[in-house]
């Protein structure tokens, strides 16, 4: 099972791994899983980074949800004359979110060093018009084959990120249970 998860991780989520800042901290968060991929040795995972790491996965799920809505809208408007298919680059959206360049990023003020820093990583992805793959007489640019493939891939990516978060939380619960007993 572990080798299957490693293979799935390498094949399906390389874009998420490529944009996470700090390979060593990512390797620590992944419990040493496939450290050869990130070229780092497993290290102790500080609890202070827990929120930071989970926010990456949470943001990935938010963007996957947004993308699903956009793709569903494209499919719903497949017969609408002059409708232009929309989409956004998940990779670019995650890079912008991790760099604090979200389209509505507003930094929250903090009055104490102990406050959690907010803002900068949320927001909507920048929608773009999809390149036309087939010409339609009515000016509609929705290609149902492309939309079905994209929405299926996006749903699979969402499920994998969700499962990855679930496994990490389960691992943390297990670690906490073993240290408290």
mmCIF file with all atom_site columns, C-alpha atoms in Angstrom:
data_model
loop_
_atom_site.group_PDB
_atom_site.id
_atom_site.type_symbol
_atom_site.label_atom_id
_atom_site.label_alt_id
_atom_site.label_comp_id
_atom_site.label_asym_id
_atom_site.label_entity_id
_atom_site.label_seq_id
_atom_site.pdbx_PDB_ins_code
_atom_site.Cartn_x
_atom_site.Cartn_y
_atom_site.Cartn_z
_atom_site.occupancy
_atom_site.B_iso_or_equiv
_atom_site.pdbx_formal_charge
_atom_site.auth_seq_id
_atom_site.auth_comp_id
_atom_site.auth_asym_id
_atom_site.auth_atom_id
_atom_site.pdbx_PDB_model_num
ATOM 1   C CA . UNK A 1 1   ? 0.000   0.000  0.000   1.00 0.00 ? 1   UNK A CA 1
ATOM 2   C CA . UNK A 1 2   ? 2.810   2.399  0.874   1.00 0.00 ? 2   UNK A CA 1
ATOM 3   C CA . UNK A 1 3   ? 4.543   1.887  -2.493  1.00 0.00 ? 3   UNK A CA 1
ATOM 4   C CA . UNK A 1 4   ? 1.227   2.445  -4.260  1.00 0.00 ? 4   UNK A CA 1
ATOM 5   C CA . UNK A 1 5   ? 0.761   5.751  -2.401  1.00 0.00 ? 5   UNK A CA 1
ATOM 6   C CA . UNK A 1 6   ? 4.303   6.825  -3.259  1.00 0.00 ? 6   UNK A CA 1
ATOM 7   C CA . UNK A 1 7   ? 3.750   6.012  -6.922  1.00 0.00 ? 7   UNK A CA 1
ATOM 8   C CA . UNK A 1 8   ? 0.416   7.850  -6.920  1.00 0.00 ? 8   UNK A CA 1
ATOM 9   C CA . UNK A 1 9   ? 2.030   10.857 -5.240  1.00 0.00 ? 9   UNK A CA 1
ATOM 10  C CA . UNK A 1 10  ? 4.824   10.983 -7.833  1.00 0.00 ? 10  UNK A CA 1
ATOM 11  C CA . UNK A 1 11  ? 2.459   10.648 -10.784 1.00 0.00 ? 11  UNK A CA 1
ATOM 12  C CA . UNK A 1 12  ? -0.495  12.796 -9.824  1.00 0.00 ? 12  UNK A CA 1
ATOM 13  C CA . UNK A 1 13  ? 0.676   15.608 -7.567  1.00 0.00 ? 13  UNK A CA 1
ATOM 14  C CA . UNK A 1 14  ? 4.097   16.711 -8.808  1.00 0.00 ? 14  UNK A CA 1
ATOM 15  C CA . UNK A 1 15  ? 2.891   20.262 -9.313  1.00 0.00 ? 15  UNK A CA 1
ATOM 16  C CA . UNK A 1 16  ? 1.953   20.580 -5.643  1.00 0.00 ? 16  UNK A CA 1
ATOM 17  C CA . UNK A 1 17  ? 5.327   19.256 -4.537  1.00 0.00 ? 17  UNK A CA 1
ATOM 18  C CA . UNK A 1 18  ? 7.154   21.625 -6.897  1.00 0.00 ? 18  UNK A CA 1
ATOM 19  C CA . UNK A 1 19  ? 5.554   24.756 -5.525  1.00 0.00 ? 19  UNK A CA 1
ATOM 20  C CA . UNK A 1 20  ? 5.845   24.129 -1.809  1.00 0.00 ? 20  UNK A CA 1
ATOM 21  C CA . UNK A 1 21  ? 8.516   26.407 -0.414  1.00 0.00 ? 21  UNK A CA 1
ATOM 22  C CA . UNK A 1 22  ? 11.334  24.636 1.377   1.00 0.00 ? 22  UNK A CA 1
ATOM 23  C CA . UNK A 1 23  ? 11.909  21.089 0.185   1.00 0.00 ? 23  UNK A CA 1
ATOM 24  C CA . UNK A 1 24  ? 13.345  19.998 3.526   1.00 0.00 ? 24  UNK A CA 1
ATOM 25  C CA . UNK A 1 25  ? 10.295  21.073 5.513   1.00 0.00 ? 25  UNK A CA 1
ATOM 26  C CA . UNK A 1 26  ? 8.034   19.389 2.968   1.00 0.00 ? 26  UNK A CA 1
ATOM 27  C CA . UNK A 1 27  ? 10.046  16.181 3.303   1.00 0.00 ? 27  UNK A CA 1
ATOM 28  C CA . UNK A 1 28  ? 9.659   16.421 7.074   1.00 0.00 ? 28  UNK A CA 1
ATOM 29  C CA . UNK A 1 29  ? 5.910   16.899 6.768   1.00 0.00 ? 29  UNK A CA 1
ATOM 30  C CA . UNK A 1 30  ? 5.594   13.919 4.461   1.00 0.00 ? 30  UNK A CA 1
ATOM 31  C CA . UNK A 1 31  ? 7.079   11.696 7.182   1.00 0.00 ? 31  UNK A CA 1
ATOM 32  C CA . UNK A 1 32  ? 10.115  10.923 5.052   1.00 0.00 ? 32  UNK A CA 1
ATOM 33  C CA . UNK A 1 33  ? 7.962   9.534  2.247   1.00 0.00 ? 33  UNK A CA 1
ATOM 34  C CA . UNK A 1 34  ? 9.953   9.448  -0.952  1.00 0.00 ? 34  UNK A CA 1
ATOM 35  C CA . UNK A 1 35  ? 12.716  11.717 0.311   1.00 0.00 ? 35  UNK A CA 1
ATOM 36  C CA . UNK A 1 36  ? 14.788  10.858 -2.760  1.00 0.00 ? 36  UNK A CA 1
ATOM 37  C CA . UNK A 1 37  ? 12.193  12.781 -4.765  1.00 0.00 ? 37  UNK A CA 1
ATOM 38  C CA . UNK A 1 38  ? 12.753  15.951 -2.761  1.00 0.00 ? 38  UNK A CA 1
ATOM 39  C CA . UNK A 1 39  ? 16.483  15.299 -2.259  1.00 0.00 ? 39  UNK A CA 1
ATOM 40  C CA . UNK A 1 40  ? 16.369  15.838 1.475   1.00 0.00 ? 40  UNK A CA 1
ATOM 41  C CA . UNK A 1 41  ? 16.685  13.708 4.568   1.00 0.00 ? 41  UNK A CA 1
ATOM 42  C CA . UNK A 1 42  ? 13.720  13.315 6.882   1.00 0.00 ? 42  UNK A CA 1
ATOM 43  C CA . UNK A 1 43  ? 13.932  15.637 9.854   1.00 0.00 ? 43  UNK A CA 1
ATOM 44  C CA . UNK A 1 44  ? 11.981  16.329 12.974  1.00 0.00 ? 44  UNK A CA 1
ATOM 45  C CA . UNK A 1 45  ? 8.642   17.993 12.256  1.00 0.00 ? 45  UNK A CA 1
ATOM 46  C CA . UNK A 1 46  ? 8.031   20.990 14.526  1.00 0.00 ? 46  UNK A CA 1
ATOM 47  C CA . UNK A 1 47  ? 4.407   21.456 15.572  1.00 0.00 ? 47  UNK A CA 1
ATOM 48  C CA . UNK A 1 48  ? 4.657   25.185 14.858  1.00 0.00 ? 48  UNK A CA 1
ATOM 49  C CA . UNK A 1 49  ? 4.712   24.387 11.138  1.00 0.00 ? 49  UNK A CA 1
ATOM 50  C CA . UNK A 1 50  ? 1.550   22.274 11.295  1.00 0.00 ? 50  UNK A CA 1
ATOM 51  C CA . UNK A 1 51  ? -0.776  25.127 10.382  1.00 0.00 ? 51  UNK A CA 1
ATOM 52  C CA . UNK A 1 52  ? 1.524   26.269 7.582   1.00 0.00 ? 52  UNK A CA 1
ATOM 53  C CA . UNK A 1 53  ? 1.687   22.828 5.996   1.00 0.00 ? 53  UNK A CA 1
ATOM 54  C CA . UNK A 1 54  ? -2.004  22.091 6.314   1.00 0.00 ? 54  UNK A CA 1
ATOM 55  C CA . UNK A 1 55  ? -2.815  25.489 4.821   1.00 0.00 ? 55  UNK A CA 1
ATOM 56  C CA . UNK A 1 56  ? -0.963  24.481 1.642   1.00 0.00 ? 56  UNK A CA 1
ATOM 57  C CA . UNK A 1 57  ? -3.190  21.459 1.229   1.00 0.00 ? 57  UNK A CA 1
ATOM 58  C CA . UNK A 1 58  ? -6.268  23.437 2.207   1.00 0.00 ? 58  UNK A CA 1
ATOM 59  C CA . UNK A 1 59  ? -5.466  26.046 -0.428  1.00 0.00 ? 59  UNK A CA 1
ATOM 60  C CA . UNK A 1 60  ? -4.952  23.279 -3.001  1.00 0.00 ? 60  UNK A CA 1
ATOM 61  C CA . UNK A 1 61  ? -8.406  21.916 -2.169  1.00 0.00 ? 61  UNK A CA 1
ATOM 62  C CA . UNK A 1 62  ? -9.930  25.402 -2.427  1.00 0.00 ? 62  UNK A CA 1
ATOM 63  C CA . UNK A 1 63  ? -8.430  25.937 -5.876  1.00 0.00 ? 63  UNK A CA 1
ATOM 64  C CA . UNK A 1 64  ? -9.566  22.453 -6.970  1.00 0.00 ? 64  UNK A CA 1
ATOM 65  C CA . UNK A 1 65  ? -13.090 23.357 -5.824  1.00 0.00 ? 65  UNK A CA 1
ATOM 66  C CA . UNK A 1 66  ? -12.968 26.663 -7.725  1.00 0.00 ? 66  UNK A CA 1
ATOM 67  C CA . UNK A 1 67  ? -11.690 24.901 -10.840 1.00 0.00 ? 67  UNK A CA 1
ATOM 68  C CA . UNK A 1 68  ? -14.463 22.309 -10.603 1.00 0.00 ? 68  UNK A CA 1
ATOM 69  C CA . UNK A 1 69  ? -17.041 25.114 -10.515 1.00 0.00 ? 69  UNK A CA 1
ATOM 70  C CA . UNK A 1 70  ? -15.486 26.782 -13.559 1.00 0.00 ? 70  UNK A CA 1
ATOM 71  C CA . UNK A 1 71  ? -15.383 23.518 -15.511 1.00 0.00 ? 71  UNK A CA 1
ATOM 72  C CA . UNK A 1 72  ? -18.971 22.684 -14.490 1.00 0.00 ? 72  UNK A CA 1
ATOM 73  C CA . UNK A 1 73  ? -20.020 26.122 -15.727 1.00 0.00 ? 73  UNK A CA 1
ATOM 74  C CA . UNK A 1 74  ? -18.331 25.427 -19.057 1.00 0.00 ? 74  UNK A CA 1
ATOM 75  C CA . UNK A 1 75  ? -20.209 22.133 -19.382 1.00 0.00 ? 75  UNK A CA 1
ATOM 76  C CA . UNK A 1 76  ? -23.510 23.763 -18.409 1.00 0.00 ? 76  UNK A CA 1
ATOM 77  C CA . UNK A 1 77  ? -23.008 26.395 -21.114 1.00 0.00 ? 77  UNK A CA 1
ATOM 78  C CA . UNK A 1 78  ? -21.957 23.996 -23.869 1.00 0.00 ? 78  UNK A CA 1
ATOM 79  C CA . UNK A 1 79  ? -25.009 24.938 -25.955 1.00 0.00 ? 79  UNK A CA 1
ATOM 80  C CA . UNK A 1 80  ? -25.024 28.658 -25.151 1.00 0.00 ? 80  UNK A CA 1
ATOM 81  C CA . UNK A 1 81  ? -24.262 30.714 -28.276 1.00 0.00 ? 81  UNK A CA 1
ATOM 82  C CA . UNK A 1 82  ? -21.076 32.821 -28.046 1.00 0.00 ? 82  UNK A CA 1
ATOM 83  C CA . UNK A 1 83  ? -20.106 31.359 -24.658 1.00 0.00 ? 83  UNK A CA 1
ATOM 84  C CA . UNK A 1 84  ? -16.335 31.313 -24.180 1.00 0.00 ? 84  UNK A CA 1
ATOM 85  C CA . UNK A 1 85  ? -14.919 28.440 -22.118 1.00 0.00 ? 85  UNK A CA 1
ATOM 86  C CA . UNK A 1 86  ? -12.964 29.575 -19.046 1.00 0.00 ? 86  UNK A CA 1
ATOM 87  C CA . UNK A 1 87  ? -10.273 27.904 -16.980 1.00 0.00 ? 87  UNK A CA 1
ATOM 88  C CA . UNK A 1 88  ? -7.253  28.741 -14.856 1.00 0.00 ? 88  UNK A CA 1
ATOM 89  C CA . UNK A 1 89  ? -3.858  27.250 -14.245 1.00 0.00 ? 89  UNK A CA 1
ATOM 90  C CA . UNK A 1 90  ? -3.839  25.395 -10.931 1.00 0.00 ? 90  UNK A CA 1
ATOM 91  C CA . UNK A 1 91  ? -0.051  25.572 -10.798 1.00 0.00 ? 91  UNK A CA 1
ATOM 92  C CA . UNK A 1 92  ? 0.021   29.347 -11.284 1.00 0.00 ? 92  UNK A CA 1
ATOM 93  C CA . UNK A 1 93  ? -2.761  29.865 -8.769  1.00 0.00 ? 93  UNK A CA 1
ATOM 94  C CA . UNK A 1 94  ? -0.893  27.827 -6.138  1.00 0.00 ? 94  UNK A CA 1
ATOM 95  C CA . UNK A 1 95  ? 2.390   29.610 -6.850  1.00 0.00 ? 95  UNK A CA 1
ATOM 96  C CA . UNK A 1 96  ? 0.679   32.984 -6.454  1.00 0.00 ? 96  UNK A CA 1
ATOM 97  C CA . UNK A 1 97  ? -1.086  31.884 -3.277  1.00 0.00 ? 97  UNK A CA 1
ATOM 98  C CA . UNK A 1 98  ? 2.111   30.564 -1.711  1.00 0.00 ? 98  UNK A CA 1
ATOM 99  C CA . UNK A 1 99  ? 3.949   33.762 -2.641  1.00 0.00 ? 99  UNK A CA 1
ATOM 100 C CA . UNK A 1 100 ? 1.109   35.845 -1.154  1.00 0.00 ? 100 UNK A CA 1
ATOM 101 C CA . UNK A 1 101 ? 0.055   37.252 -4.511  1.00 0.00 ? 101 UNK A CA 1
ATOM 102 C CA . UNK A 1 102 ? -3.577  36.182 -4.462  1.00 0.00 ? 102 UNK A CA 1
ATOM 103 C CA . UNK A 1 103 ? -5.936  38.349 -6.481  1.00 0.00 ? 103 UNK A CA 1
ATOM 104 C CA . UNK A 1 104 ? -7.548  39.641 -3.296  1.00 0.00 ? 104 UNK A CA 1
ATOM 105 C CA . UNK A 1 105 ? -4.634  39.287 -0.929  1.00 0.00 ? 105 UNK A CA 1
ATOM 106 C CA . UNK A 1 106 ? -4.940  41.709 1.952   1.00 0.00 ? 106 UNK A CA 1
ATOM 107 C CA . UNK A 1 107 ? -2.502  41.317 4.796   1.00 0.00 ? 107 UNK A CA 1
ATOM 108 C CA . UNK A 1 108 ? -4.162  41.359 8.208   1.00 0.00 ? 108 UNK A CA 1
ATOM 109 C CA . UNK A 1 109 ? -2.666  43.564 10.884  1.00 0.00 ? 109 UNK A CA 1
ATOM 110 C CA . UNK A 1 110 ? -1.255  41.884 13.983  1.00 0.00 ? 110 UNK A CA 1
ATOM 111 C CA . UNK A 1 111 ? -0.737  43.590 17.318  1.00 0.00 ? 111 UNK A CA 1
ATOM 112 C CA . UNK A 1 112 ? 1.350   40.827 18.882  1.00 0.00 ? 112 UNK A CA 1
ATOM 113 C CA . UNK A 1 113 ? 4.078   38.500 17.674  1.00 0.00 ? 113 UNK A CA 1
ATOM 114 C CA . UNK A 1 114 ? 1.979   35.540 18.843  1.00 0.00 ? 114 UNK A CA 1
ATOM 115 C CA . UNK A 1 115 ? -0.876  36.276 16.454  1.00 0.00 ? 115 UNK A CA 1
ATOM 116 C CA . UNK A 1 116 ? -1.429  34.053 13.448  1.00 0.00 ? 116 UNK A CA 1
ATOM 117 C CA . UNK A 1 117 ? -0.609  35.917 10.274  1.00 0.00 ? 117 UNK A CA 1
ATOM 118 C CA . UNK A 1 118 ? -3.592  36.098 7.934   1.00 0.00 ? 118 UNK A CA 1
ATOM 119 C CA . UNK A 1 119 ? -4.250  36.998 4.366   1.00 0.00 ? 119 UNK A CA 1
ATOM 120 C CA . UNK A 1 120 ? -2.086  36.610 1.308   1.00 0.00 ? 120 UNK A CA 1
ATOM 121 C CA . UNK A 1 121 ? -2.772  32.984 0.542   1.00 0.00 ? 121 UNK A CA 1
ATOM 122 C CA . UNK A 1 122 ? -6.480  33.058 -0.172  1.00 0.00 ? 122 UNK A CA 1
ATOM 123 C CA . UNK A 1 123 ? -8.481  34.308 -3.026  1.00 0.00 ? 123 UNK A CA 1
ATOM 124 C CA . UNK A 1 124 ? -9.723  33.504 -6.430  1.00 0.00 ? 124 UNK A CA 1
ATOM 125 C CA . UNK A 1 125 ? -7.589  32.216 -9.264  1.00 0.00 ? 125 UNK A CA 1
ATOM 126 C CA . UNK A 1 126 ? -7.201  34.396 -12.338 1.00 0.00 ? 126 UNK A CA 1
ATOM 127 C CA . UNK A 1 127 ? -9.664  33.074 -14.893 1.00 0.00 ? 127 UNK A CA 1
ATOM 128 C CA . UNK A 1 128 ? -8.640  32.997 -18.524 1.00 0.00 ? 128 UNK A CA 1
ATOM 129 C CA . UNK A 1 129 ? -10.415 32.092 -21.708 1.00 0.00 ? 129 UNK A CA 1
ATOM 130 C CA . UNK A 1 130 ? -9.523  28.631 -22.932 1.00 0.00 ? 130 UNK A CA 1
ATOM 131 C CA . UNK A 1 131 ? -7.828  28.302 -26.299 1.00 0.00 ? 131 UNK A CA 1
ATOM 132 C CA . UNK A 1 132 ? -10.350 27.251 -28.909 1.00 0.00 ? 132 UNK A CA 1
ATOM 133 C CA . UNK A 1 133 ? -9.898  23.624 -29.987 1.00 0.00 ? 133 UNK A CA 1
ATOM 134 C CA . UNK A 1 134 ? -12.835 23.403 -32.358 1.00 0.00 ? 134 UNK A CA 1
ATOM 135 C CA . UNK A 1 135 ? -14.705 26.047 -34.244 1.00 0.00 ? 135 UNK A CA 1
ATOM 136 C CA . UNK A 1 136 ? -18.435 26.304 -33.755 1.00 0.00 ? 136 UNK A CA 1
ATOM 137 C CA . UNK A 1 137 ? -20.865 28.136 -35.973 1.00 0.00 ? 137 UNK A CA 1
ATOM 138 C CA . UNK A 1 138 ? -22.520 29.791 -32.969 1.00 0.00 ? 138 UNK A CA 1
ATOM 139 C CA . UNK A 1 139 ? -19.209 31.069 -31.505 1.00 0.00 ? 139 UNK A CA 1
ATOM 140 C CA . UNK A 1 140 ? -19.207 28.703 -28.519 1.00 0.00 ? 140 UNK A CA 1
ATOM 141 C CA . UNK A 1 141 ? -15.695 27.496 -27.582 1.00 0.00 ? 141 UNK A CA 1
ATOM 142 C CA . UNK A 1 142 ? -16.679 24.652 -25.213 1.00 0.00 ? 142 UNK A CA 1
ATOM 143 C CA . UNK A 1 143 ? -15.236 21.298 -26.304 1.00 0.00 ? 143 UNK A CA 1
ATOM 144 C CA . UNK A 1 144 ? -17.098 18.657 -24.295 1.00 0.00 ? 144 UNK A CA 1
ATOM 145 C CA . UNK A 1 145 ? -14.313 16.086 -24.644 1.00 0.00 ? 145 UNK A CA 1
ATOM 146 C CA . UNK A 1 146 ? -11.785 18.529 -23.181 1.00 0.00 ? 146 UNK A CA 1
ATOM 147 C CA . UNK A 1 147 ? -14.174 19.616 -20.431 1.00 0.00 ? 147 UNK A CA 1
ATOM 148 C CA . UNK A 1 148 ? -14.989 16.034 -19.402 1.00 0.00 ? 148 UNK A CA 1
ATOM 149 C CA . UNK A 1 149 ? -11.310 15.104 -19.307 1.00 0.00 ? 149 UNK A CA 1
ATOM 150 C CA . UNK A 1 150 ? -10.419 18.228 -17.307 1.00 0.00 ? 150 UNK A CA 1
ATOM 151 C CA . UNK A 1 151 ? -13.229 17.844 -14.777 1.00 0.00 ? 151 UNK A CA 1
ATOM 152 C CA . UNK A 1 152 ? -12.400 14.161 -14.265 1.00 0.00 ? 152 UNK A CA 1
ATOM 153 C CA . UNK A 1 153 ? -8.717  14.939 -13.734 1.00 0.00 ? 153 UNK A CA 1
ATOM 154 C CA . UNK A 1 154 ? -9.584  17.790 -11.359 1.00 0.00 ? 154 UNK A CA 1
ATOM 155 C CA . UNK A 1 155 ? -11.923 15.560 -9.319  1.00 0.00 ? 155 UNK A CA 1
ATOM 156 C CA . UNK A 1 156 ? -9.209  12.924 -9.048  1.00 0.00 ? 156 UNK A CA 1
ATOM 157 C CA . UNK A 1 157 ? -6.664  15.532 -7.933  1.00 0.00 ? 157 UNK A CA 1
ATOM 158 C CA . UNK A 1 158 ? -9.108  16.829 -5.313  1.00 0.00 ? 158 UNK A CA 1
ATOM 159 C CA . UNK A 1 159 ? -9.712  13.329 -3.987  1.00 0.00 ? 159 UNK A CA 1
ATOM 160 C CA . UNK A 1 160 ? -5.980  12.648 -3.760  1.00 0.00 ? 160 UNK A CA 1
ATOM 161 C CA . UNK A 1 161 ? -5.264  15.870 -1.860  1.00 0.00 ? 161 UNK A CA 1
ATOM 162 C CA . UNK A 1 162 ? -8.172  15.091 0.465   1.00 0.00 ? 162 UNK A CA 1
ATOM 163 C CA . UNK A 1 163 ? -6.869  11.583 1.072   1.00 0.00 ? 163 UNK A CA 1
ATOM 164 C CA . UNK A 1 164 ? -3.347  12.929 1.621   1.00 0.00 ? 164 UNK A CA 1
ATOM 165 C CA . UNK A 1 165 ? -4.611  15.354 4.288   1.00 0.00 ? 165 UNK A CA 1
ATOM 166 C CA . UNK A 1 166 ? -6.621  12.585 5.925   1.00 0.00 ? 166 UNK A CA 1
ATOM 167 C CA . UNK A 1 167 ? -3.585  10.292 6.069   1.00 0.00 ? 167 UNK A CA 1
ATOM 168 C CA . UNK A 1 168 ? -1.417  13.046 7.570   1.00 0.00 ? 168 UNK A CA 1
ATOM 169 C CA . UNK A 1 169 ? -3.965  13.814 10.268  1.00 0.00 ? 169 UNK A CA 1
ATOM 170 C CA . UNK A 1 170 ? -4.378  10.106 10.982  1.00 0.00 ? 170 UNK A CA 1
ATOM 171 C CA . UNK A 1 171 ? -0.591  9.817  11.328  1.00 0.00 ? 171 UNK A CA 1
ATOM 172 C CA . UNK A 1 172 ? -0.459  12.784 13.701  1.00 0.00 ? 172 UNK A CA 1
ATOM 173 C CA . UNK A 1 173 ? -3.293  11.317 15.805  1.00 0.00 ? 173 UNK A CA 1
ATOM 174 C CA . UNK A 1 174 ? -1.419  8.040  15.981  1.00 0.00 ? 174 UNK A CA 1
ATOM 175 C CA . UNK A 1 175 ? 1.784   9.798  17.013  1.00 0.00 ? 175 UNK A CA 1
ATOM 176 C CA . UNK A 1 176 ? -0.015  11.806 19.677  1.00 0.00 ? 176 UNK A CA 1
ATOM 177 C CA . UNK A 1 177 ? -1.795  8.724  21.004  1.00 0.00 ? 177 UNK A CA 1
ATOM 178 C CA . UNK A 1 178 ? 1.468   6.785  21.269  1.00 0.00 ? 178 UNK A CA 1
ATOM 179 C CA . UNK A 1 179 ? 3.236   9.617  23.141  1.00 0.00 ? 179 UNK A CA 1
ATOM 180 C CA . UNK A 1 180 ? 0.384   10.282 25.578  1.00 0.00 ? 180 UNK A CA 1
ATOM 181 C CA . UNK A 1 181 ? 0.062   6.665  26.736  1.00 0.00 ? 181 UNK A CA 1
#
